[in-house]
Coordinates of C-alpha atoms in Angstrom, one line a residue:
Chain A
M1 CA 112.6 174.6 100.2
A2 CA 116.7 172.1 100.3
P3 CA 119.0 173.9 101.9
P4 CA 121.4 175.8 99.7
D5 CA 124.9 173.2 99.3
S6 CA 127.7 175.4 100.6
A7 CA 129.3 174.2 97.5
P8 CA 128.2 173.8 94.5
L9 CA 128.7 170.9 92.7
P10 CA 129.4 169.9 89.3
D11 CA 126.5 168.8 86.8
F12 CA 126.1 165.1 86.7
E13 CA 128.5 163.7 83.7
P14 CA 126.2 161.3 80.8
T15 CA 128.1 157.9 80.7
P16 CA 126.8 155.0 79.3
R17 CA 123.7 153.8 81.2
T18 CA 122.6 156.9 80.9
K19 CA 123.5 159.0 77.4
V20 CA 119.8 159.3 75.8
K21 CA 120.6 158.5 72.6
R22 CA 116.3 158.9 71.8
L23 CA 114.6 162.1 72.3
W24 CA 118.4 163.4 74.4
Q25 CA 116.6 166.8 73.0
R26 CA 114.1 165.7 76.4
A27 CA 117.2 164.6 78.4
C28 CA 119.1 166.9 81.7
Y29 CA 122.3 166.5 83.6
D30 CA 121.7 169.7 85.7
R31 CA 122.1 169.1 89.3
E32 CA 119.3 172.2 89.6
T33 CA 116.8 170.3 86.8
V34 CA 117.8 166.9 89.6
Y35 CA 116.5 167.6 92.6
G36 CA 113.9 170.0 91.9
I37 CA 112.3 166.8 90.1
L38 CA 114.0 165.4 93.7
D39 CA 112.5 167.6 96.1
A40 CA 109.1 168.4 94.3
G41 CA 108.5 164.3 94.1
L42 CA 107.6 162.0 97.0
M43 CA 107.5 158.4 95.3
C44 CA 110.3 157.0 94.3
H45 CA 111.0 153.3 92.3
V46 CA 114.4 151.4 93.5
G47 CA 115.6 149.2 91.5
Y48 CA 117.4 145.5 92.7
V49 CA 117.5 142.7 90.9
I50 CA 117.9 139.1 93.2
D51 CA 119.3 136.0 91.7
G52 CA 118.4 137.3 88.0
Q53 CA 114.8 138.8 88.7
P54 CA 114.6 142.7 88.1
Y55 CA 112.1 144.1 91.6
V56 CA 110.7 147.5 91.1
T57 CA 109.9 148.7 94.9
P58 CA 107.6 152.3 95.0
T59 CA 108.7 153.6 98.3
A60 CA 108.9 157.8 99.9
Y61 CA 113.0 159.4 99.3
W62 CA 114.1 162.2 100.5
R63 CA 117.0 164.3 99.2
E64 CA 119.7 166.1 101.0
E65 CA 123.0 167.4 99.2
D66 CA 124.3 165.1 96.2
R67 CA 122.2 162.1 98.5
V68 CA 119.1 160.5 98.0
Y69 CA 117.1 158.4 101.6
W70 CA 114.4 155.8 102.1
H71 CA 114.3 154.0 104.3
G72 CA 111.4 151.5 105.9
S73 CA 111.1 148.4 107.7
S74 CA 114.9 146.6 108.8
A75 CA 112.9 143.3 107.6
S76 CA 111.3 145.0 104.4
K77 CA 113.5 142.7 100.9
M78 CA 114.0 145.7 99.3
L79 CA 115.8 147.0 102.1
R80 CA 117.7 144.2 103.2
N81 CA 119.3 143.6 99.7
L82 CA 120.0 146.8 98.9
E83 CA 121.6 147.4 102.2
T84 CA 124.6 144.9 100.7
G85 CA 125.4 146.6 98.5
I86 CA 124.0 145.2 95.0
P87 CA 123.8 147.6 91.7
C88 CA 120.6 150.1 92.3
C89 CA 119.0 152.3 90.3
F90 CA 115.9 154.8 91.6
T91 CA 113.8 156.0 89.3
V92 CA 111.4 159.5 90.9
A93 CA 108.5 159.4 87.5
I94 CA 106.0 162.9 88.1
L95 CA 103.0 162.6 85.7
D96 CA 102.0 166.0 84.7
G97 CA 99.6 165.8 81.7
L98 CA 98.0 164.2 78.9
V99 CA 99.7 165.9 75.4
L100 CA 96.6 165.5 73.5
A101 CA 98.1 165.4 69.8
R102 CA 96.3 165.4 66.4
S103 CA 97.8 162.0 65.5
G104 CA 97.8 158.4 67.8
F105 CA 101.7 159.0 66.9
H106 CA 102.4 162.4 67.9
S107 CA 100.3 162.3 71.3
S108 CA 102.8 161.9 73.9
I109 CA 102.0 163.0 77.9
N110 CA 104.3 165.2 80.3
Y111 CA 106.3 164.6 83.0
R112 CA 109.6 165.0 84.8
S113 CA 111.6 162.4 85.8
L114 CA 114.9 161.1 86.6
M115 CA 116.8 157.4 86.4
A116 CA 119.5 157.5 89.4
F117 CA 122.4 154.6 89.0
G118 CA 124.3 153.7 92.1
Q119 CA 124.9 151.3 95.2
A120 CA 122.9 151.6 98.1
E121 CA 124.7 152.8 101.7
K122 CA 122.6 151.5 104.7
L123 CA 123.0 154.3 107.2
E124 CA 124.8 152.2 110.8
D125 CA 124.9 155.5 113.7
E126 CA 121.5 156.2 115.4
A127 CA 122.4 160.0 115.8
E128 CA 122.0 160.3 111.7
K129 CA 120.0 158.0 111.3
L130 CA 117.6 160.0 113.4
R131 CA 118.8 163.3 112.0
T132 CA 118.2 162.5 107.9
L133 CA 113.4 161.1 109.1
E134 CA 113.7 164.5 110.3
V135 CA 114.7 166.2 107.4
F136 CA 112.1 163.7 105.9
S137 CA 109.1 164.0 108.0
E138 CA 109.7 168.4 107.5
R139 CA 110.3 168.1 103.8
L140 CA 106.2 167.4 104.0
T141 CA 105.0 168.1 107.5
P142 CA 107.9 171.3 108.6
G143 CA 107.4 171.9 112.4
R144 CA 105.7 168.4 113.0
W145 CA 108.2 166.4 114.4
D146 CA 109.2 168.0 117.6
E147 CA 104.9 167.6 118.0
L148 CA 105.7 163.6 117.2
K149 CA 106.8 160.5 120.7
P150 CA 110.5 160.8 120.1
P151 CA 111.4 157.4 118.4
S152 CA 112.7 154.7 120.9
Q153 CA 116.3 153.1 120.5
Q154 CA 113.7 149.9 119.5
E155 CA 111.4 151.7 117.0
L156 CA 115.4 153.4 115.8
K157 CA 116.8 149.4 115.2
A158 CA 113.4 148.2 113.9
T159 CA 113.6 150.7 110.8
T160 CA 116.2 150.7 107.6
V161 CA 117.8 154.0 105.8
L162 CA 119.2 153.7 103.4
T163 CA 120.9 156.5 101.0
M164 CA 122.8 156.7 97.5
K165 CA 124.8 159.3 96.2
L166 CA 123.2 161.2 92.9
D167 CA 126.2 160.6 90.5
E168 CA 124.9 159.1 87.5
V169 CA 121.8 160.7 86.6
V170 CA 119.5 161.7 83.9
A171 CA 116.8 163.7 83.8
K172 CA 114.0 163.3 81.5
V173 CA 111.2 165.7 80.9
R174 CA 108.7 166.1 78.7
N175 CA 106.0 170.0 78.7
G176 CA 104.1 171.8 76.2
P177 CA 101.6 171.9 73.8
P178 CA 101.6 168.8 71.4
A179 CA 104.9 168.3 68.1
D180 CA 102.6 167.8 64.7
D181 CA 103.7 166.7 62.0
E182 CA 103.4 170.8 60.4
E183 CA 100.8 169.7 57.3
D184 CA 98.8 168.1 60.0
Y185 CA 98.0 171.2 62.3
D186 CA 95.4 171.7 58.9
L187 CA 93.1 168.7 60.4
D188 CA 89.6 169.8 62.3
V189 CA 91.1 167.9 65.7
W190 CA 91.3 170.0 69.3
A191 CA 94.9 169.7 70.4
G192 CA 95.9 170.8 74.0
E193 CA 97.0 169.6 76.8
V194 CA 94.8 167.8 80.0
P195 CA 97.1 169.0 82.8
V196 CA 97.1 166.4 85.5
L197 CA 97.9 168.0 89.0
T198 CA 98.5 166.2 92.0
Q199 CA 96.4 167.8 94.8
I200 CA 96.7 168.2 98.2
G201 CA 92.7 167.1 100.3
A202 CA 91.9 168.3 103.6
A203 CA 93.2 166.5 105.8
V204 CA 91.5 164.0 107.2
D205 CA 91.2 163.7 111.7
D206 CA 92.4 160.2 113.4
P207 CA 88.5 158.8 113.8
R208 CA 90.3 158.6 118.1
L209 CA 91.8 162.3 117.2
K210 CA 91.8 163.3 121.0
A211 CA 89.5 166.3 121.9
G212 CA 90.7 169.8 122.1
I213 CA 93.5 168.8 119.2
A214 CA 93.2 172.0 116.5
R215 CA 94.7 171.0 113.1
P216 CA 98.1 173.0 113.3
G217 CA 99.0 174.7 110.2
Y218 CA 101.7 172.8 108.7
L219 CA 99.0 170.6 107.1
A220 CA 98.9 173.2 104.8
E221 CA 102.5 173.5 104.1
V222 CA 102.5 169.6 102.3
S223 CA 103.2 170.2 99.2
I224 CA 103.7 167.2 96.3
N225 CA 105.1 166.8 92.9
A226 CA 104.0 171.1 92.2
L227 CA 105.3 172.6 89.5
D228 CA 108.2 175.0 89.8
E229 CA 105.8 178.8 89.6
T230 CA 109.3 179.7 88.2
S231 CA 110.5 177.3 85.7
Chain B
M1 CA 84.8 151.5 82.4
A2 CA 86.6 148.3 81.1
P3 CA 85.0 145.2 79.4
P4 CA 83.8 142.9 82.0
D5 CA 85.5 139.5 81.4
S6 CA 83.5 137.4 79.6
A7 CA 85.0 134.5 81.8
P8 CA 85.6 135.3 85.2
L9 CA 89.3 134.0 86.0
P10 CA 89.8 132.9 89.5
D11 CA 92.1 135.0 91.9
F12 CA 96.3 135.2 91.5
E13 CA 98.2 132.7 93.3
P14 CA 101.1 133.5 95.5
T15 CA 103.4 132.7 94.6
P16 CA 108.0 132.7 96.6
R17 CA 108.5 136.4 94.1
T18 CA 104.2 137.4 94.6
K19 CA 103.7 136.3 98.8
V20 CA 104.2 138.7 101.0
K21 CA 105.6 138.4 104.4
R22 CA 106.0 141.1 106.0
L23 CA 102.3 143.7 106.3
W24 CA 100.8 140.3 104.8
Q25 CA 96.9 142.5 105.8
R26 CA 97.3 144.8 103.5
A27 CA 98.6 142.3 100.4
C28 CA 95.7 141.3 98.0
Y29 CA 95.4 138.8 95.4
D30 CA 92.2 138.7 94.2
R31 CA 91.6 140.3 90.3
E32 CA 88.9 142.8 90.8
T33 CA 91.9 144.2 93.4
V34 CA 93.9 143.8 91.3
Y35 CA 91.9 145.5 88.0
G36 CA 91.2 147.9 89.5
I37 CA 94.2 150.1 90.5
L38 CA 95.2 148.7 87.2
D39 CA 91.7 150.3 85.0
A40 CA 92.7 153.8 87.6
G41 CA 96.2 154.0 87.2
L42 CA 98.2 155.4 84.1
M43 CA 102.1 155.5 84.3
C44 CA 103.9 152.0 85.7
H45 CA 107.6 151.6 86.4
V46 CA 109.0 148.7 84.3
G47 CA 112.1 146.5 85.8
Y48 CA 114.6 145.3 83.7
V49 CA 118.4 143.5 83.7
I50 CA 120.9 144.5 81.7
D51 CA 124.6 142.8 82.0
G52 CA 124.2 142.9 85.8
Q53 CA 122.4 146.5 86.3
P54 CA 118.9 146.8 87.0
Y55 CA 117.1 149.6 85.5
V56 CA 113.5 151.5 86.1
T57 CA 111.1 152.5 83.3
P58 CA 108.6 155.2 83.6
T59 CA 106.1 155.1 80.6
A60 CA 101.7 154.8 80.1
Y61 CA 100.2 151.9 80.1
W62 CA 97.0 150.1 80.2
R63 CA 94.9 147.0 80.3
E64 CA 92.7 144.5 77.9
E65 CA 91.3 141.5 80.6
D66 CA 94.4 139.7 81.5
R67 CA 97.6 141.7 80.2
V68 CA 99.0 144.7 80.1
Y69 CA 100.2 146.6 77.4
W70 CA 102.9 148.8 77.4
H71 CA 104.7 151.0 74.4
G72 CA 106.9 153.0 72.3
S73 CA 109.6 154.0 69.8
S74 CA 110.9 150.8 68.0
A75 CA 114.1 152.0 69.1
S76 CA 113.6 152.4 73.1
K77 CA 116.3 150.4 75.6
M78 CA 114.2 149.0 77.0
L79 CA 111.0 147.9 74.9
R80 CA 113.8 146.2 72.7
N81 CA 115.4 144.2 75.9
L82 CA 112.5 143.1 76.8
E83 CA 111.4 142.3 73.3
T84 CA 113.8 139.0 73.8
G85 CA 111.3 137.2 76.5
I86 CA 113.7 139.3 79.5
P87 CA 112.4 138.7 83.4
C88 CA 110.4 141.8 83.8
C89 CA 109.0 143.3 86.9
F90 CA 106.3 145.5 86.3
T91 CA 104.8 147.7 89.0
V92 CA 102.2 150.4 89.4
A93 CA 102.0 152.9 92.2
I94 CA 99.9 155.4 93.7
L95 CA 99.6 157.6 96.0
D96 CA 96.4 158.4 98.2
G97 CA 98.0 160.1 101.1
L98 CA 100.2 160.6 103.8
V99 CA 99.7 158.9 107.4
L100 CA 100.7 161.3 109.6
A101 CA 100.4 160.0 113.5
R102 CA 102.1 160.2 116.2
S103 CA 105.1 158.4 116.0
G104 CA 107.7 159.2 113.8
F105 CA 107.7 155.2 113.2
H106 CA 103.9 154.8 113.2
S107 CA 103.2 157.4 110.3
S108 CA 102.6 155.8 106.3
I109 CA 101.8 156.8 104.0
N110 CA 98.6 155.2 101.9
Y111 CA 98.8 153.8 98.7
R112 CA 97.1 151.5 96.2
S113 CA 100.4 149.4 94.5
L114 CA 100.8 146.0 92.6
M115 CA 103.5 143.9 91.0
A116 CA 103.7 141.5 88.5
F117 CA 105.9 139.4 87.5
G118 CA 106.4 137.3 84.0
Q119 CA 108.1 138.6 80.2
A120 CA 107.0 141.1 78.2
E121 CA 106.4 140.2 74.5
K122 CA 105.5 141.9 71.1
L123 CA 103.3 142.3 68.9
E124 CA 103.7 140.8 65.6
D125 CA 100.1 141.7 64.7
E126 CA 100.1 144.6 62.5
A127 CA 96.2 145.2 63.5
E128 CA 96.6 144.0 66.8
K129 CA 98.1 146.6 67.1
L130 CA 96.2 149.0 66.0
R131 CA 93.9 147.6 68.1
T132 CA 95.1 147.7 70.9
L133 CA 96.5 151.1 70.8
E134 CA 93.0 152.3 70.0
V135 CA 91.4 151.1 73.4
F136 CA 94.8 152.9 75.1
S137 CA 93.7 155.9 74.0
E138 CA 89.6 155.1 74.5
R139 CA 91.2 154.3 78.1
L140 CA 91.9 158.5 78.4
T141 CA 89.2 159.9 75.2
P142 CA 86.7 157.6 74.8
G143 CA 85.6 159.0 71.3
R144 CA 88.8 160.6 70.6
W145 CA 90.4 158.0 68.7
D146 CA 88.4 158.2 65.2
E147 CA 88.2 162.1 64.9
L148 CA 92.3 161.2 64.9
K149 CA 94.3 160.6 61.8
P150 CA 94.7 157.1 61.6
P151 CA 98.3 155.8 61.9
S152 CA 100.6 155.4 58.7
Q153 CA 102.2 151.3 58.1
Q154 CA 105.8 153.3 58.6
E155 CA 104.3 154.8 62.3
L156 CA 102.7 151.5 63.0
K157 CA 106.9 149.9 62.4
A158 CA 107.3 152.8 64.5
T159 CA 105.9 151.6 67.7
T160 CA 106.5 148.9 70.2
V161 CA 103.4 147.3 71.8
L162 CA 104.9 144.8 74.9
T163 CA 102.6 143.0 76.9
M164 CA 102.4 140.6 79.4
K165 CA 100.2 138.2 81.2
L166 CA 99.1 138.7 84.4
D167 CA 100.3 135.4 85.6
E168 CA 102.4 136.2 89.3
V169 CA 101.4 139.7 90.5
V170 CA 100.2 140.5 94.5
A171 CA 98.4 144.1 95.9
K172 CA 99.2 146.2 98.0
V173 CA 96.7 148.6 99.7
R174 CA 96.9 150.9 102.6
N175 CA 94.3 153.1 103.7
G176 CA 92.3 154.6 106.4
P177 CA 93.6 156.7 109.6
P178 CA 97.0 155.8 111.2
A179 CA 97.2 152.9 113.4
D180 CA 99.8 153.8 116.8
D181 CA 100.8 152.2 119.9
E182 CA 97.4 151.6 122.1
E183 CA 99.0 154.1 125.0
D184 CA 100.0 157.1 122.4
Y185 CA 96.2 158.5 121.9
D186 CA 95.9 160.1 125.2
L187 CA 99.2 162.3 123.3
D188 CA 98.6 166.3 122.8
V189 CA 99.7 165.1 118.8
W190 CA 97.8 166.1 115.8
A191 CA 97.0 162.8 113.7
G192 CA 94.7 162.1 110.8
E193 CA 95.0 161.7 107.0
V194 CA 96.6 163.7 104.5
P195 CA 94.6 163.0 101.3
V196 CA 96.6 163.3 98.0
L197 CA 95.0 163.7 94.8
T198 CA 95.3 163.5 91.2
Q199 CA 93.2 166.6 90.0
I200 CA 92.8 166.9 86.2
G201 CA 93.6 170.0 85.0
A202 CA 90.8 172.4 82.7
A203 CA 92.8 171.8 79.1
V204 CA 95.0 173.7 77.1
D205 CA 94.4 175.0 73.9
D206 CA 97.6 174.1 71.4
P207 CA 98.6 177.4 70.9
R208 CA 99.0 176.2 67.0
L209 CA 94.8 175.7 67.3
K210 CA 93.0 176.0 64.4
A211 CA 90.5 178.6 64.6
G212 CA 86.8 177.4 65.1
I213 CA 87.8 174.2 66.9
A214 CA 85.5 173.5 70.6
R215 CA 86.6 172.4 73.5
P216 CA 86.0 168.6 72.9
G217 CA 83.2 166.6 75.6
Y218 CA 85.6 163.6 76.2
L219 CA 88.2 165.8 77.9
A220 CA 85.5 166.5 80.9
E221 CA 86.2 162.3 81.2
V222 CA 89.6 162.0 81.2
S223 CA 90.2 159.9 84.9
I224 CA 93.4 158.8 86.2
N225 CA 94.4 158.0 90.2
A226 CA 90.6 158.0 91.1
L227 CA 89.1 155.8 93.7
D228 CA 86.8 153.8 93.4
E229 CA 83.9 155.0 95.3
T230 CA 82.1 152.2 95.8
S231 CA 85.2 151.0 97.4

């Protein structure tokens, strides 16, 4: 879905903060995996610190090239604090299933997740803001942007868009069946996976929808948290 | 699903950290809403600070009465840091849909979310750890716990369980159709909601499943992120 990057960037380098020590087999630093998770997901959790207190705010995000973006009201506490350049942790986690092992100890979940460290920057240029908001809209509902009432100057001003460069990133992925202790495979216990899927439901018309407006075709293209068929 | 609380607790009091200033209409401090979100969800994002750097770690959680619990390997960086009693932010967010308004500005998402501030405590008592791990297992797959190989002393020791009292909590919920500017309802643009649902897929047998073991009935009871029909 995302445009191909013009010049392939190298994979991410583990740093003291992103080097996975435990279950290192699940860690990935390759751009394909990281971008794949980012392009599938919609919700991130952004961490920041005010007076020593951590805050974790869920919000929608999108990716372009080697950057993630998120936005909201210019009055948002999260955005106002992060735009000052304080340290930021950007986390995405997609739940893919329950892993039911023969022991509680080996029971687990399947997931795709990533953690990125850095500092957010505020987009100051109005044209650039408008451009990337269009990218966000088109990622979810391709073709809709041109139908919408364009944002007014006032609306653009009331919207803050932050971006963070993907530089210090680690992905962590688990998939597949349980990994039980060898002697437990003989137990009389069912074991396996229970897939957890994100389903896009049938669109619901606004009760105030103007007469004669049909549901647009792009509603069928909405895709969130989908597993790449090829992976 | 959760046992009824024996003595009803009062609603949460807004604090400087949980008082919602923007879109305050979406804020809820009542226990029913907070517990409803907690009992529907499975994944939380836990925020903590190490050397001024925020970390946001996704993990599974469960609730009992006025406490949330989460667990993992005793070697986990997240657990080892939080068990020292540093400030913690516990966030849950469930995506319920896209809200497609007639302008980009009023487009939004429907969600159920909450943020809780406090300090985590480590469960030191082995019997208490075992008891609450059973609650977690039974929340997801009622009846399975007794089928499983019981945890060994070594496994229990290798598992850290943290708990945090729900004290300073705010929920934020959005649902329903778009809220467009009055003059925009006449535009020739489709508007409405695209529901995003968490679907529990058909269970997949472990490729090494012992012959003759049927899929247990509790697999049909797995429920994650479900919207309460009565709400």
